[in-house]
XYZ file of C-alpha atoms in Angstrom:
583
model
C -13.112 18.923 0.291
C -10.364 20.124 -1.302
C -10.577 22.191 -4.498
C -8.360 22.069 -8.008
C -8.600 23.731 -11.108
C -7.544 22.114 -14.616
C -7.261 24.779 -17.507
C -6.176 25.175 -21.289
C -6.880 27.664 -23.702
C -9.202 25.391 -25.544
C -11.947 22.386 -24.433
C -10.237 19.771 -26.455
C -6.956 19.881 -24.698
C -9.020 18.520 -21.984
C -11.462 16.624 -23.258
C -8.949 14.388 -25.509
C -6.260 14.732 -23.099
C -6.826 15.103 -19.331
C -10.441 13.206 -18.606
C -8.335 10.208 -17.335
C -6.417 12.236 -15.037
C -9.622 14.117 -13.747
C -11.129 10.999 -12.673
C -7.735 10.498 -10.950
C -8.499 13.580 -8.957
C -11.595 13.157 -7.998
C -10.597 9.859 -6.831
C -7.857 11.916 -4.687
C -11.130 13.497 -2.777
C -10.839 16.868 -4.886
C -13.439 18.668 -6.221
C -12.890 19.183 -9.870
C -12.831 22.660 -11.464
C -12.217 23.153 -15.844
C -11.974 26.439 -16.877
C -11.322 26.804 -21.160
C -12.463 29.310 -24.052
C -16.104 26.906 -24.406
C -16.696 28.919 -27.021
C -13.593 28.537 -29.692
C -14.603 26.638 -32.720
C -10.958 26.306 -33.811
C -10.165 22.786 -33.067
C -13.761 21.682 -32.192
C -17.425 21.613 -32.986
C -19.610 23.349 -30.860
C -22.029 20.288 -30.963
C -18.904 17.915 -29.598
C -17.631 20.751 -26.690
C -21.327 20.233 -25.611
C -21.232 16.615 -25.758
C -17.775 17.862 -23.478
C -19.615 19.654 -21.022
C -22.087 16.766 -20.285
C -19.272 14.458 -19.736
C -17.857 16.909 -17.288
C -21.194 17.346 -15.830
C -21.713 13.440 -15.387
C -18.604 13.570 -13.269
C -20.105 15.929 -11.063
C -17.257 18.252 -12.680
C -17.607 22.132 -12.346
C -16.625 24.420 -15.665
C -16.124 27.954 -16.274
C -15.352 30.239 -19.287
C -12.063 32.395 -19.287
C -11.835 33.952 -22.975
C -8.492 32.463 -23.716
C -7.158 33.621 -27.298
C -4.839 31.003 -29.240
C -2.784 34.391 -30.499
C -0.609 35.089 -27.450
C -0.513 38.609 -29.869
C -3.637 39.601 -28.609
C -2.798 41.546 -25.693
C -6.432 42.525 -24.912
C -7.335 39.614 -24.630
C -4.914 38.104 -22.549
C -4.875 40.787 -19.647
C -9.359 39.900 -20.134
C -8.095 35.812 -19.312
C -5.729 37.043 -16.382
C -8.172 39.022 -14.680
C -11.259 36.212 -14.699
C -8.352 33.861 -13.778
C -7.977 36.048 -11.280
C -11.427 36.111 -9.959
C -11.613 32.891 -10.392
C -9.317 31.381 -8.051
C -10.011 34.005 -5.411
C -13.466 32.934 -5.709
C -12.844 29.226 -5.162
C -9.575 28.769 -3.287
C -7.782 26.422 -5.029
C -5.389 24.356 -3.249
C -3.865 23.225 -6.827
C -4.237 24.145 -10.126
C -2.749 21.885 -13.227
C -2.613 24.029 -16.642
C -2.258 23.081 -20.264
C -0.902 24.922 -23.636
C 1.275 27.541 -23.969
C -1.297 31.301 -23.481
C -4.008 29.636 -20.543
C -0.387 27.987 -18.874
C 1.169 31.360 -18.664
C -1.824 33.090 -17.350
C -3.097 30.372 -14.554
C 1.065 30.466 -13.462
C 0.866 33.917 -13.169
C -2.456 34.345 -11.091
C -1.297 31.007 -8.653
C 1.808 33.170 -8.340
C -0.210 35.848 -7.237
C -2.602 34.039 -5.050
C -0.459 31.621 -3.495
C -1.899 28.027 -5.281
C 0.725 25.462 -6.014
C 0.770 24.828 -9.413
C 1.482 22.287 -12.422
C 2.213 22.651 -15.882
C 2.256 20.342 -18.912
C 4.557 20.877 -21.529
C 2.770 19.087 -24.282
C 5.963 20.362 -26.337
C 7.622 23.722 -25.944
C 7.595 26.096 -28.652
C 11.346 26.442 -28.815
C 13.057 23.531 -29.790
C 16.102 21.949 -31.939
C 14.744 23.023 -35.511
C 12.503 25.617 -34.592
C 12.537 29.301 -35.809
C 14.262 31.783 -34.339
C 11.336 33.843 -33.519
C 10.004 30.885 -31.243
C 13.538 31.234 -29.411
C 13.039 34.846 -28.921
C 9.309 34.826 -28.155
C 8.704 31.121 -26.023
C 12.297 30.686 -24.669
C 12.696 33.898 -22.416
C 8.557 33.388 -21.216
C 9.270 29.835 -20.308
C 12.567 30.663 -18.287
C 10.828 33.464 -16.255
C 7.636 31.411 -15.757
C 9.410 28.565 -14.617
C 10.430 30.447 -11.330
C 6.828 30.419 -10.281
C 6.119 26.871 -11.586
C 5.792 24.097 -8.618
C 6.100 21.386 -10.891
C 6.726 21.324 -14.885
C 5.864 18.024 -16.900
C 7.604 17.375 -19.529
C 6.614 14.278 -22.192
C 9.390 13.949 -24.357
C 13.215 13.051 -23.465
C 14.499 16.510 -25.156
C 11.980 18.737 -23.658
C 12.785 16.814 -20.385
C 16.674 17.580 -21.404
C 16.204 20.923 -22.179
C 14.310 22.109 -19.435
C 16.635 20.409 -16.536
C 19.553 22.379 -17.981
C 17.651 25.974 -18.507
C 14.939 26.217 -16.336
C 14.044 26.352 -12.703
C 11.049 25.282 -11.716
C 10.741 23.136 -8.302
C 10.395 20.078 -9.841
C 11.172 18.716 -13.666
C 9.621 15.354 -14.450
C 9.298 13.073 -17.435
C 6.269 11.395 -17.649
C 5.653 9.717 -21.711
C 2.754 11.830 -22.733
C -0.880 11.416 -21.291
C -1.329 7.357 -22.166
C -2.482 5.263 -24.912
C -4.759 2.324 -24.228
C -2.954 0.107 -26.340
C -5.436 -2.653 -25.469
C -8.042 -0.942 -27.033
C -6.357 -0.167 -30.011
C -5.128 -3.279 -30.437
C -8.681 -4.910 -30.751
C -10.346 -2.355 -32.558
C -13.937 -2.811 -33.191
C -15.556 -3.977 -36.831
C -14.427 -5.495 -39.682
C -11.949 -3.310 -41.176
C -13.080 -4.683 -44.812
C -16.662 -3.228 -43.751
C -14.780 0.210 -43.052
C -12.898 -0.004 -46.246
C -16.240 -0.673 -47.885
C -18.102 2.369 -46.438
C -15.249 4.622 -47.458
C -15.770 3.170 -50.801
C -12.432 1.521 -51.538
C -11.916 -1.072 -53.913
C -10.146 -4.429 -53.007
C -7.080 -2.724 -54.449
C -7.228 0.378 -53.049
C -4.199 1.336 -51.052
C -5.891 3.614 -47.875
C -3.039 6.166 -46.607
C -4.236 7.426 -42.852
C -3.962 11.015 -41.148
C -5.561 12.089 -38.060
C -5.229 15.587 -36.946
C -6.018 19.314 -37.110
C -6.146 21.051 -40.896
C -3.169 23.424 -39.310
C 0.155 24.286 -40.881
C 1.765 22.490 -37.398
C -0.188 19.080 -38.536
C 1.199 19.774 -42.383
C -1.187 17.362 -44.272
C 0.065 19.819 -47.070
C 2.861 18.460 -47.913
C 1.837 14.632 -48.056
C -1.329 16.222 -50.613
C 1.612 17.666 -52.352
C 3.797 14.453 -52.462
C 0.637 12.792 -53.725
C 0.308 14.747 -56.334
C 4.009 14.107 -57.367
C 3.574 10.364 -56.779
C 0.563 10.460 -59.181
C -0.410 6.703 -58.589
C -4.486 6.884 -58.745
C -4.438 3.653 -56.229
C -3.577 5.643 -53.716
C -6.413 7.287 -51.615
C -5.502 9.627 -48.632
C -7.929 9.860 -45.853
C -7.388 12.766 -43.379
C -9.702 12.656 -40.098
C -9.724 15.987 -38.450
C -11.013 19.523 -38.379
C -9.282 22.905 -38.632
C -8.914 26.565 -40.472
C -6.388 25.222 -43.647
C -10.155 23.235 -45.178
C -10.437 25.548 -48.051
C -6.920 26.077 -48.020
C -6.777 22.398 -49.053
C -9.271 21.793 -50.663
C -8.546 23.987 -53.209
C -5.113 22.706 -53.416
C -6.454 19.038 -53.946
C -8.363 20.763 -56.645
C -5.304 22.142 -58.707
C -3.548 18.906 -58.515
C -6.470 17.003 -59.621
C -6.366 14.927 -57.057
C -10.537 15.034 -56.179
C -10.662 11.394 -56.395
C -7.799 10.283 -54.071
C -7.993 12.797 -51.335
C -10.764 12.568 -48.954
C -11.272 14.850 -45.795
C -13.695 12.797 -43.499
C -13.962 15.899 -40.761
C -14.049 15.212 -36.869
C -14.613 11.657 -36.282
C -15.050 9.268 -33.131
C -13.955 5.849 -35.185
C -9.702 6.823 -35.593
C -9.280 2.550 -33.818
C -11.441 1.215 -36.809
C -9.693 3.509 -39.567
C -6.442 3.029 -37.846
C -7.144 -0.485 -38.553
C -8.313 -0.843 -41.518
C -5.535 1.623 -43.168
C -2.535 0.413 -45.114
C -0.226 3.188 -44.014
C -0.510 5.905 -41.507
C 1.247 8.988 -42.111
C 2.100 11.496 -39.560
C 3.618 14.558 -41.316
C 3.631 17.223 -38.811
C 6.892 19.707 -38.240
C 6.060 20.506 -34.387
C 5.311 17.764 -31.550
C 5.210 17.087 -27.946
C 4.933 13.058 -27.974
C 1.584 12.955 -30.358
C -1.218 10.599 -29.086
C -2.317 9.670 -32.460
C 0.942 8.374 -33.496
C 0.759 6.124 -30.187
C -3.148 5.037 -31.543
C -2.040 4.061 -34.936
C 1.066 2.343 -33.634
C -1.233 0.418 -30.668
C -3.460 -0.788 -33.906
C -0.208 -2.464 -35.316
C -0.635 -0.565 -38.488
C 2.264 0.286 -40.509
C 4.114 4.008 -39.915
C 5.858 6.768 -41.375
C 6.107 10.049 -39.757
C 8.024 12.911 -40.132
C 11.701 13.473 -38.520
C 10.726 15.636 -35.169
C 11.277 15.455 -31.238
C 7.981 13.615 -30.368
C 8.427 11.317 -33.024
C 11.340 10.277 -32.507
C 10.846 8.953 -28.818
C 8.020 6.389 -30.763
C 9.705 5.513 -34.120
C 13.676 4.529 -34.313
C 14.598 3.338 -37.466
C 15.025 6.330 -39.715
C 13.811 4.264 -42.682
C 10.438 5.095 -41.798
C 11.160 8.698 -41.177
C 10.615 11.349 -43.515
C 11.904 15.036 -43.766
C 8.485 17.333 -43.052
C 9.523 20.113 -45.143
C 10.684 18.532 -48.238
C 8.224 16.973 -50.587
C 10.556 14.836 -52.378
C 11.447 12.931 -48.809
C 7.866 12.383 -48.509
C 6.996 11.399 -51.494
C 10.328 8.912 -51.637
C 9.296 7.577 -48.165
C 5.476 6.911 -49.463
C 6.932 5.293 -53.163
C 9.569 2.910 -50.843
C 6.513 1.657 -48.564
C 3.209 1.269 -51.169
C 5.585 0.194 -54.040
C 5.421 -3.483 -53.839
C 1.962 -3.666 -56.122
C -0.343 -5.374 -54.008
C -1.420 -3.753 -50.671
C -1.033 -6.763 -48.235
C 2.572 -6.547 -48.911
C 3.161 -3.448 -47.208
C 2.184 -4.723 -43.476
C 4.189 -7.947 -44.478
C 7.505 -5.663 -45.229
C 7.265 -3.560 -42.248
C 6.236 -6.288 -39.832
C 9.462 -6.589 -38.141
C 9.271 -2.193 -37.702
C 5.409 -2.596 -37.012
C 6.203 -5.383 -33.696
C 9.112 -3.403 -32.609
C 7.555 -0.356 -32.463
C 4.376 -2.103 -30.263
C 6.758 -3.322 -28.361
C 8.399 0.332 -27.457
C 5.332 1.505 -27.260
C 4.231 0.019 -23.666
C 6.178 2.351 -22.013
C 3.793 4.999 -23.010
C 0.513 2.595 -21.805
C -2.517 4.241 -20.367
C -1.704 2.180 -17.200
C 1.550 3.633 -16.757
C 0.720 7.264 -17.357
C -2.419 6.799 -14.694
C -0.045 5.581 -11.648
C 2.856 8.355 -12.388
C -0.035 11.015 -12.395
C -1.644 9.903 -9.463
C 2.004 10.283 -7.619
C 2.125 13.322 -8.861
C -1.139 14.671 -7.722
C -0.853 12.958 -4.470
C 2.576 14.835 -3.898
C 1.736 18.643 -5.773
C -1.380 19.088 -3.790
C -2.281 15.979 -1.405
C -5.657 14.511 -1.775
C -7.114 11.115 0.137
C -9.744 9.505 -1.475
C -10.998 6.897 0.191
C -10.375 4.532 -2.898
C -7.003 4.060 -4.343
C -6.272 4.680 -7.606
C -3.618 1.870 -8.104
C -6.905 -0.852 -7.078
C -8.833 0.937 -9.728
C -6.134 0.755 -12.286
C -6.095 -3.134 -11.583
C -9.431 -3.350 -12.056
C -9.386 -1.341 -15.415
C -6.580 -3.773 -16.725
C -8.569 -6.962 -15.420
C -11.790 -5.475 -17.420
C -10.138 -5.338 -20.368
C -8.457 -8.562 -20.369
C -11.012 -10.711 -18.649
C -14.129 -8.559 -18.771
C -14.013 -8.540 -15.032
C -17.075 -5.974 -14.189
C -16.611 -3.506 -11.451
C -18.935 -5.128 -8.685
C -17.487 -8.617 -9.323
C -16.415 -10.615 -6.843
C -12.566 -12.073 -6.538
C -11.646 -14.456 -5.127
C -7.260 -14.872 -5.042
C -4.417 -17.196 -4.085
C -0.977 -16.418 -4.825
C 1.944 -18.762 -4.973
C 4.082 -20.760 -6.982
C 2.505 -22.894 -9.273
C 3.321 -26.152 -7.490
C 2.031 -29.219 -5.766
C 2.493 -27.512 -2.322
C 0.700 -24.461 -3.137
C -2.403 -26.579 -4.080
C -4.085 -24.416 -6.649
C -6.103 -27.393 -8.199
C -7.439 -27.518 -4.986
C -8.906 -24.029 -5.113
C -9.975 -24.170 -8.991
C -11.924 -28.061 -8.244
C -13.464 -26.040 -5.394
C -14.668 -23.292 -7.128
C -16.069 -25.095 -9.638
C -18.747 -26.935 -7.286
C -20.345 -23.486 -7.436
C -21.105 -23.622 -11.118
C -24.470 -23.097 -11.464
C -25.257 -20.932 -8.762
C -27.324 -18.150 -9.286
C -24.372 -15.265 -9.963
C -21.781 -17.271 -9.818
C -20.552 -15.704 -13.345
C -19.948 -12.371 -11.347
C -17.438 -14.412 -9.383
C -13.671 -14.600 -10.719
C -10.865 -16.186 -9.297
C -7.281 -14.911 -10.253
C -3.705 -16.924 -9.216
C -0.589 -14.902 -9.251
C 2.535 -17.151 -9.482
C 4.316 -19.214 -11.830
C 5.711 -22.632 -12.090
C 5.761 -25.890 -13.548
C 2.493 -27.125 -13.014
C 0.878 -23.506 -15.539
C 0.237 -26.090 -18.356
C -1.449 -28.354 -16.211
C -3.911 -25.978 -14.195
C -4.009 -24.187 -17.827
C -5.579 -27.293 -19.136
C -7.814 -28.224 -15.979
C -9.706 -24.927 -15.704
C -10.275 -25.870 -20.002
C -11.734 -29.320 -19.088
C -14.071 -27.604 -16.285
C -15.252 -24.937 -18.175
C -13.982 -21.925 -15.841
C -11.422 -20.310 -18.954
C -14.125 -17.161 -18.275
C -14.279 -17.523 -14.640
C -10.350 -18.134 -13.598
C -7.192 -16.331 -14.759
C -3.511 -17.205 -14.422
C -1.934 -13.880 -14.180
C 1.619 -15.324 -13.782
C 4.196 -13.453 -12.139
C 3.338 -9.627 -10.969
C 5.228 -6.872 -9.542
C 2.245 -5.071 -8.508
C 0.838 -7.673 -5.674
C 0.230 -5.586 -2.773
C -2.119 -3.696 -5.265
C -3.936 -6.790 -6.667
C -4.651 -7.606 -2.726
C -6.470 -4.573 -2.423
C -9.073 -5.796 -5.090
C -9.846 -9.368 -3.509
C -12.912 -9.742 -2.083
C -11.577 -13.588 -0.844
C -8.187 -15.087 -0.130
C -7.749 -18.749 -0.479
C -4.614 -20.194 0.611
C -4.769 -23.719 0.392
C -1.329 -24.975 0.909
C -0.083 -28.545 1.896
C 3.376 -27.201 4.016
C 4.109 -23.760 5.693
C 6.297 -21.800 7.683
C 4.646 -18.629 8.594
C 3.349 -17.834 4.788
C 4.075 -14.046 4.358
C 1.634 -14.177 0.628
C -1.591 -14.757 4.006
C -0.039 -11.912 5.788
C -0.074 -9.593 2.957
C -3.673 -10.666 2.460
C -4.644 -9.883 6.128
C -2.480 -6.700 6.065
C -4.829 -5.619 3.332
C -7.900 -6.269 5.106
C -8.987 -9.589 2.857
C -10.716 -12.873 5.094
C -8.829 -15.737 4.034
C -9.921 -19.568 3.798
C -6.874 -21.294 4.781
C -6.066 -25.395 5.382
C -5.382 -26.703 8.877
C -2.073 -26.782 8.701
C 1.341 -25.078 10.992
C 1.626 -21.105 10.235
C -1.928 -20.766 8.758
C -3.685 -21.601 12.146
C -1.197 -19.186 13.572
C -2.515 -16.198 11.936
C -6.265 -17.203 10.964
C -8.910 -18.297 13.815
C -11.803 -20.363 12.229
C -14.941 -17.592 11.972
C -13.006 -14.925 12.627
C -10.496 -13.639 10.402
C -11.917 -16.759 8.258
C -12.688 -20.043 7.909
C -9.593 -23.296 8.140
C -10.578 -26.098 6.363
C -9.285 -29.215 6.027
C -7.748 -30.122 2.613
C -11.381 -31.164 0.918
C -12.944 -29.840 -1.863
C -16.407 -29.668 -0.122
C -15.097 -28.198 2.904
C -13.426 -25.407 0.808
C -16.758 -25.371 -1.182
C -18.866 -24.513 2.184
C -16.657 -21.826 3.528
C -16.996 -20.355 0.265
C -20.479 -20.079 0.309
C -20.591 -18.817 3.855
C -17.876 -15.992 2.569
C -19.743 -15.455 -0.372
C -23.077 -15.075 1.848
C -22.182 -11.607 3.146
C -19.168 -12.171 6.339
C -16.461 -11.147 4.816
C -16.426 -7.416 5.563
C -16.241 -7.825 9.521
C -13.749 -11.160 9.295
C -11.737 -8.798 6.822
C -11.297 -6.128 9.549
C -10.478 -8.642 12.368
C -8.383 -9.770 9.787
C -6.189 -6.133 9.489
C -6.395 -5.743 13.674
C -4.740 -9.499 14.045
C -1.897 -8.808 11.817
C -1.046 -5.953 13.499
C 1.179 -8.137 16.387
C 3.357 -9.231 13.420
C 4.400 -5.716 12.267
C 7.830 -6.123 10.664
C 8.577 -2.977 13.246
C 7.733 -5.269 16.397
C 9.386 -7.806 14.591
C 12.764 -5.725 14.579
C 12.747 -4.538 17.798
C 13.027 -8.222 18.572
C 15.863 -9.287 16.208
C 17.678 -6.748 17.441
C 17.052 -7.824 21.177
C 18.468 -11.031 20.350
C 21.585 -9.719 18.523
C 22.327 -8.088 21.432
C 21.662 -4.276 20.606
C-alpha cells in the first residue's frame, strides 16, 4: 500500500480543512499519515484536538507529533520540526506528502526535497500580497520563490494568489482550485428553529443579532467591528463572535471600556456556526488577511445577509462593493453596519439585501464541496497515483443523492436514462416498480431517470398519485452520466423503438445487468439470463425480472454484461469505418 503524509503546523488546519480530502486518499488505496503540533492550544482546545485524534483514528488514520512553532522566529524550534520531519519520512517512505500553512509547508518541502517524496502545497493565502506590509514582502516573498523550486505542485485558492504565483514562481505545477469546499446543501437547511437559537442566546424579538466566526487574532480583527459598535452606540444591536484565540482578554477588556457588556457576547469554540449562521441578521467578516475564508462561504450557503471587509479572499465571494467595508478604518465599518441595520425593524435587512444575498448563493456553487472533492481527487490521482478499488466520482454521487433524496449508502438503484418521451417509456418503469410496494425493503430501493422532455410534468405527477415521490427521482439532464452508471445496481431500458441504444451500452460498459424490452438493438446486445432479462412491454413481466434481479443475480449478469460489450469497442468499431472508407 502506498504511503502519504498530510501536515500543518497546527491540528485544526486539518481537522476543519483537509478530513474530506483524507477520505479521498484513502479511497486512492493510500495509507494515511497526519503529522501537526497535537499539543498547541492556540487555535484549539485540547478536549476538541482529542475529539480530532479519534476521528483520525476511526479512519484507521496514523498521527504523529512534530513540534511545529506558529513563530517562523523561533529558529530552535524550527531546525527541532525539520529534523523529526526528517525522521519521519525516512521512517515511513512516503510516496507523497501534501502540506499546509506557511512554517510546517516550508519544513515538509524541504525534507521531501531531501528525501526524494513528491510533494504538494496549499496556499491557503500567501503572506505577501497586494496591501500587505512590507516586512511580509521581505520575509514570505523571497521563502516562497526559493521553495517553489522544490515544490511538485502548489495550490493556490484564490484568483490573485493563482495570478501571482504563475508570474513569480516556479514550481512544476500552479493550479487554482476555489478553496477546500463548502457543503452548501447543508448550510442551506440548517438544523432548528432559528427563533429557538435566538431564544437561547437570549435575544428579544427586536434584537438585531450581528454574526462573527473566527479566531480572537489581530488577522480575524473582530476589533475593529467592537470598536465600530461602540461608535454606532445603538443598544439593539448585539454582536455574537464564535471562536477561540489569544486577543480574549485583549477584548474583553476593550468591550469593557466602551461599555458595551450587554451587546457583545463571545460564545467560545462552537460546533452549531449553520444554526447561528441562520438565525443571524447580519454576518460580518472583518478580517485584513485571507486565502478564500470557509466561513464566509458557510454564512453565504445559509443565505444570510453579508458584509465583509475589502481583501483578496473576499473578493472572489462578494462583488458588489456596497457590502464591502475598509478593515482598517472604523468609520467604513461602522458606515457599512448603520447602511444595513438602519431600516428599524430587523426583517427588513434580509428583505433589502435579497437581491445581493441570491446572487451571491448563486456565485457561490463554484466553490461547492462537490466540486472541490473531484478536482482533488485529480490531483491526488496525478501527484502521487493511488487505485482504490472504489472511485471517488461514484462516491461523490452518492454523497449528493444522500443529501437530496436521503439515498443511504447500501441502497439499491435501479436507473433508466433517456428523454422524457413516449418512446423512452419511463411510465413503464415507474408502474413497474410500484407493484413492489410493500415488499419487505423495498424502501431501500430507489429508482433515478436522467433525461428531460415534455412528458417531466406528467411522470412528475404519476410517481405523486402512486406514492413513490420518496422512492423515484427525476434528476433531469446531467453531465456526469458515465459516473451515475457506476452507482446502479439495475438498468431498465424499456423503450418502444431503437437503433443500437448507446444509453444500454454505457450501462453494460459499466458493468450494470439491464432489463430491456424485446425489441431491434436491445436483443442485440442483451441475451435473456445472461447479461439480463428482455421482457416484453408488460408491467408484470418487468415486475418479475425485477424481483429475480433484486433476488441476488445481478453481480455475475453484470460481468457478462462488461465481457459482451467488449466486441462493440468504439476502437474495433474504427478500424472498421476506416476499412470501408477505404484507408
Amino acid at each position: 500500500m502506498k504511503k502519504m503524509l498530510m501536515t500543518a503546523t497546527v491540528p485544526s488546519m486539518i481537522g476543519q480543512f483537509n478530513m474530506d480530502n483524507i477520505r479521498i486518499l484513502i479511497n486512492l488505496g493510500y495509507e494515511v499519515h497526519v503529522a501537526c503540533n497535537f499539543n498547541d492550544k492556540t487555535v484549539w482546545p485540547q478536549n476538541r484536538t482529542k475529539l480530532f485524534i479519534k476521528d483520525l483514528k476511526n479512519l484507521g488514520v496514523l498521527y504523529h507529533q512534530i513540534d511545529f512553532d506558529r513563530d517562523p522566529k523561533n529558529i530552535k524550534n524550527i531546525i527541532l520540526a525539520y529534523r523529526q520531519m526528517d525522521r519521519l519520512i525516512k521512517q515511513y517512505g512516503f510516496q507523497l506528502v501534501h502540506c499546509h500553512t506557511p512554517t510546517a509547508g516550508a519544513i515538509a518541502r524541504v525534507a521531501c526535497y531531501k528525501n526524494h517524496v513528491r510533494v504538494i502545497y496549499t496556499a491557503h493565502g500567501f503572506h505577501f500580497y497586494t496591501g500587505a506590509p512590507k516586512k511580509n514582502w521581505m520575509i514570505f516573498y523571497p521563502a516562497e520563490k526559493v521553495l517553489s523550486y522544490v515544490t511538485d505542485v502548489l495550490i493556490t485558492i484564490n484568483r490573485e494568489d493563482y495570478r501571482r504565483a504563475k508570474k513569480r514562481l516556479k514550481a512544476g505545477k500552479i493550479l487554482y482550485i476555489p478553496g477546500v469546499g463548502v457543503d452548501t446543501e447543508k448550510y442551506k437547511k440548517g438544523n432548528g428553529d432559528p427563533e429557538d437559537k435566538r431564544k437561547e442566546l437570549n435575544l428579544s424579538g427586536n434584537d438585531i443579532m450581528l454574526l462573527s466566526v473566527g479566531e480572537l487574532s489581530a488577522r480575524k480583527n473582530h476589533e475593529i467591528v467592537i470598536r465600530a459598535l461602540g461608535k454606532i452606540n445603538n443598544l439593539r444591536l448585539h454582536y455574537f463572535i464564535a471562536g477561540t484565540g489569544e486577543l480574549k482578554e485583549a477584548y474583553t477588556n476593550l468591550v469593557k471600556e466602551l461599555n458595551l457588556d450587554k451587546n457583545i457576547h463571545f460564545l467560545g469554540y462552537r460546533t452549531d456556526i449553520s444554526e447561528l449562521c441562520h438565525a443571524a441578521d447580519l454576518y460580518i467578516f472583518p478580517s485584513v488577511q485571507e486565502g478564500l475564508p470557509v466561513a464566509l462561504m458557510e454564512a453565504i450557503a445559509s443565505r444570510t445577509p453579508v458584509i465583509c471587509s475589502d481583501i483578496r479572499g473576499n473578493v472572489d465571494l462578494i462583488k458588489d462593493r456596497r457590502y464591502l467595508f475598509d478593515p482598517k478604518c472604523v468609520d467604513s465599518v461602522a458606515q457599512c453596519i448603520e447602511d444595513k441595520v438602519g431600516f428599524g425593524q430587523r426583517d427588513q435587512i434580509s428583505v433589502v439585501m435579497q437581491e445581493e444575498i441570491t446572487s451571491n448563493y448563486v456565485r457561490l456553487s463554484r466553490y461547492d464541496l462537490l466540486a472541490v472533492k473531484r478536482k482533488m481527487n485529480k490531483v491526488y490521482k496525478e501527484g502521487g497515483g493511488g487505485t482504490g478499488t472504489v472511485e471517488l466520482r461514484q462516491l461523490i454521487i452518492r454523497q449528493e443523492l444522500q443529501i437530496k433524496f436521503g439515498i443511504k449508502k447500501d441502497d439499491i438503484l435501479l436507473l433508466s436514462v433517456g428523454e422524457l418521451n413516449d418512446n423512452k417509456n419511463h411510465e413503464l418503469g415507474i408502474r413497474a416498480f410500484y407493484m413492489l410496494k410493500g415488499d419487505e425493503g423495498f424502501t431501500n430501493i430507489h429508482y433515478l431517470i436522467c433525461g428531460q422532455g415534455i412528458l417531466k410534468g406528467y411522470l412528475e405527477q404519476l410517481i405523486k398519485e402512486l406514492g413513490l415521490e420518496s422512492q423515484v427521482h427525476l434528476l433531469g439532464y446531467r453531465e456526469d452520466i458515465a459516473d451515475i452508471y457506476g452507482c446502479a445496481d439495475i438498468f431498465l431500458f424499456l423503450s418502444g423503438r431503437e437503433g443500437l441504444p448507446v444509453a444500454l451500452m454505457e450501462s453494460m460498459a459499466a458493468g450494470v445487468p439491464s432489463i430491456v424490452t424485446k425489441i431491434r438493438g436491445n436483443t442485440d446486445l442483451i441475451r435473456d439470463g445472461r447479461e439480463g432479462y428482455v421482457v416484453e412491454k408488460d408491467e408484470k413481466e418487468v415486475e418479475e425480472a425485477l424481483r429475480k434481479m433484486l433476488s441476488g443475480t445481478r453481480q455475475a449478469m453484470g460481468e457478462e454484461a462488461l465481457k459482451r460489450i467488449k466486441r462493440f469497442d468504439t476502437d474495433i468499431i474504427k478500424k472498421e469505418m476506416r476499412k470501408w472508407y477505404g484507408e
